[in-house]
Structure formats: structure tokens, C-alpha cells
Short mmCIF file of C-alpha atoms in Angstrom, two decimals:
data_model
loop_
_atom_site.label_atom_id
_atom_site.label_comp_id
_atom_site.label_asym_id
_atom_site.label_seq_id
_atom_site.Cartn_x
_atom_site.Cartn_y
_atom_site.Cartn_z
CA UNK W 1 17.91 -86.31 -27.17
CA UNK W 2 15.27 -83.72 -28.48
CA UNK W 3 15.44 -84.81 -31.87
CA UNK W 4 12.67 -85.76 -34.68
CA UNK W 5 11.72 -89.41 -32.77
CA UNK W 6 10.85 -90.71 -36.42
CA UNK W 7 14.48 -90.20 -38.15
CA UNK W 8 16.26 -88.87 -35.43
CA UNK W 9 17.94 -86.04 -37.38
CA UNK W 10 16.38 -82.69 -37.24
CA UNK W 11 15.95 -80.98 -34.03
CA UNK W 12 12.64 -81.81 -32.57
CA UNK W 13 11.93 -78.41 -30.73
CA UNK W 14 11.56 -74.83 -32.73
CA UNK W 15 11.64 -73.33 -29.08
CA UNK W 16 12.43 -73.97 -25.40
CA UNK W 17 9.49 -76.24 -25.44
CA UNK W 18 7.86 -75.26 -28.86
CA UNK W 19 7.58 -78.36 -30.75
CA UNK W 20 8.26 -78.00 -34.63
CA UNK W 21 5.17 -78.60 -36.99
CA UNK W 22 7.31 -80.50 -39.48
CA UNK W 23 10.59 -81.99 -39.20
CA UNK W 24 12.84 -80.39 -41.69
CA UNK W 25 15.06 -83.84 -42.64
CA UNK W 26 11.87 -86.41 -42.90
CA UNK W 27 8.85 -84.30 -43.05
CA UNK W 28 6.86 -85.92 -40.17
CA UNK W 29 3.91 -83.61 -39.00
CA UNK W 30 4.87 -83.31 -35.85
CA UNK W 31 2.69 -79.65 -34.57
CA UNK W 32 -0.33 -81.55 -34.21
CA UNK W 33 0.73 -83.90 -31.08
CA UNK W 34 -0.43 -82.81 -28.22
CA UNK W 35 1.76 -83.28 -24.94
CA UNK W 36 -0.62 -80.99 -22.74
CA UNK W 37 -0.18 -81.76 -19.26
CA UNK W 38 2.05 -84.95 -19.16
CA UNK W 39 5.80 -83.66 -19.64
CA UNK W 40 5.19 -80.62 -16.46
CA UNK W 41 3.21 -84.13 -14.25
CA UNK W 42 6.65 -86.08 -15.17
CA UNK W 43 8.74 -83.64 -14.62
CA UNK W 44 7.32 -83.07 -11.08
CA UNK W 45 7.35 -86.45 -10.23
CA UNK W 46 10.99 -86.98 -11.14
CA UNK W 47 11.87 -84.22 -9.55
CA UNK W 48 10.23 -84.64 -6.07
CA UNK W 49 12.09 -87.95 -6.57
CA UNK W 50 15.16 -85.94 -5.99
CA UNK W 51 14.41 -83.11 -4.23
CA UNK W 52 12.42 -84.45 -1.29
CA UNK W 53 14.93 -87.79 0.10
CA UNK W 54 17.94 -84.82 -0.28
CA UNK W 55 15.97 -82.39 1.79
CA UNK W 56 14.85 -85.43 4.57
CA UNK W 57 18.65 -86.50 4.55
CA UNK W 58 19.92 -82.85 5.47
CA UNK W 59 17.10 -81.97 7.63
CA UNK W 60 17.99 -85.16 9.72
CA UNK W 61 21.94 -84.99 9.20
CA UNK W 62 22.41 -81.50 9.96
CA UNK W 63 18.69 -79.41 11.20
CA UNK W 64 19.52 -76.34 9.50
CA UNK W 65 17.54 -72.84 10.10
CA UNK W 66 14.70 -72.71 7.29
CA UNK W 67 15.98 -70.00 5.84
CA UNK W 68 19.15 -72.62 5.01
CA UNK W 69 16.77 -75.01 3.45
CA UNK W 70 14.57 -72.72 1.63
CA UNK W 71 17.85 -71.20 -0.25
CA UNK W 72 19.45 -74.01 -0.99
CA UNK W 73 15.89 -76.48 -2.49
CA UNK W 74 14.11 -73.63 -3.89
CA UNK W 75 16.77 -73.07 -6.41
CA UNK W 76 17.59 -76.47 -6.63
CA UNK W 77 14.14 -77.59 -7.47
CA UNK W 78 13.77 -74.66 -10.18
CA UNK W 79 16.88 -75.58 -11.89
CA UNK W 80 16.19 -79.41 -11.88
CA UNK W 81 12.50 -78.58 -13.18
CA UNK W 82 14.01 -76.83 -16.67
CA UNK W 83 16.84 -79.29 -16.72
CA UNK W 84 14.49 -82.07 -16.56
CA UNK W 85 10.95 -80.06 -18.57
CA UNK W 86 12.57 -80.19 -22.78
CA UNK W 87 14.11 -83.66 -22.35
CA UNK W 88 10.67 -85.36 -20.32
CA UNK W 89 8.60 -83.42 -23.25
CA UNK W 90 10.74 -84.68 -26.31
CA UNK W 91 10.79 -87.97 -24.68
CA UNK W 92 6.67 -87.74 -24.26
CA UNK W 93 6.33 -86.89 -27.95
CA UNK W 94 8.65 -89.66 -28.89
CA UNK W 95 6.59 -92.21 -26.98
CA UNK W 96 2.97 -90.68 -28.35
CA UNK W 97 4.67 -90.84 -31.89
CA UNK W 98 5.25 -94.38 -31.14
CA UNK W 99 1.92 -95.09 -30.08
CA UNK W 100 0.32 -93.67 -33.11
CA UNK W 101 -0.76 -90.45 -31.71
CA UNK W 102 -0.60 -88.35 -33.89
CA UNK W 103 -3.30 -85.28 -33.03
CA UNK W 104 -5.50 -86.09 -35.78
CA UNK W 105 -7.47 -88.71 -33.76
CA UNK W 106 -8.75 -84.77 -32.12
CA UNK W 107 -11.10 -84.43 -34.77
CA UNK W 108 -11.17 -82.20 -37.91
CA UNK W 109 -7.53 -81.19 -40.02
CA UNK W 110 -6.46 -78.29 -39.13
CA UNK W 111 -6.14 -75.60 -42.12
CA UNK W 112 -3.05 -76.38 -44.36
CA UNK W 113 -3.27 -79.89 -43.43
CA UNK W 114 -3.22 -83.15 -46.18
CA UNK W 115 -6.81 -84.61 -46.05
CA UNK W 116 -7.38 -87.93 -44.80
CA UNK W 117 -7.83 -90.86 -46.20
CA UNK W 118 -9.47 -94.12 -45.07
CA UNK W 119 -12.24 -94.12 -41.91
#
């Protein structure tokens, strides 16, 4: 739902995919977690999921020229991929919140940051 996935106020995203560094409503440091490379592997996978049975079923159904199935998946697949990319990358955040991930496992604070506490 791209929202803060600790109070579920406050938009989670200061960007298309530019995750806030603090939510405004419960102040959860949320800039330091690092999605990296899961939310585009998801996104591909989910995706392909669609894509790839559709394009089998018209090939078979119907054999159209290339050309046919290039214009119509191409576009297809490109507007899928941003439809699916924010809500798979608020959902990955969500679920690394939820395991405890918060970035500072990484090593050092970053500048700015509360020090830590505990070993």
C-alpha cells in the first residue's frame, strides 16, 4: 500500500522508488534499508508470470506476424514492470522491516545517525 510498514500512516516513498529516511507520522528510520536488487528480481519474476503463458496462448491461438507480438508484449511487459516495481519494493521493505533489517547490521552509522547502544 506504499505506506510506513511500522504505523502505516505516512507515505513510505519520497519518490517513484525513493524510499523516505524517516517516516514523518512515527519517526522510523527507514533510509538506511537496503532493498538493492530484490524488488527489480520480483518484479521480473511476477511479471514473466504474466507475460510469457499470454504470449504462448496467442502464439498458439492465433500465430500472429512478429511484428504483432512484439507491439503488443513489449509494451505490455514495460507497463506491468512499473505497475508492479513501487508496490513489490514497499512490500520488500515492509517484510525486511519485519525481519529486523534495519541497514545498521551494514556496519558503521551513517553521519546524522543516533549511536548505538548494546553489542
Amino acid at each position: 500500500m506504499n505506506r510506513c510498514p511500522i504505523c502505516g500512516q505516512a507515505p513510505l516513498f519520497a519518490g517513484f522508488l525513493r524510499v523516505r529516511d524517516s517516516c514523518p507520522h512515527c519517526e522510523a528510520p527507514l533510509g538506511r534499508i537496503r532493498a538493492d536488487d530484490a524488488p527489480p528480481y520480483f518484479t521480473i519474476v511476477i511479471v514473466g508470470h504474466i507475460v510469457i503463458p499470454l504470449m504462448l496462448m496467442v502464439e498458439r491461438q492465433h500465430e500472429p506476424a512478429l511484428w504483432v507480438m512484439a507491439a503488443i508484449f513489449l509494451p505490455m511487459t514495460l507497463v506491468l514492470s512499473l505497475l508492479f516495481l513501487r508496490p513489490v519494493k514497499g512490500a520488500t521493505v515492509g517484510l525486511m522491516m519485519r525481519l529486523g533489517l534495519t541497514g545498521r547490521e551494514q556496519g558503521p552509522d551513517a553521519p546524522g545517525d543516533p549511536p548505538r547502544t548494546g553489542g
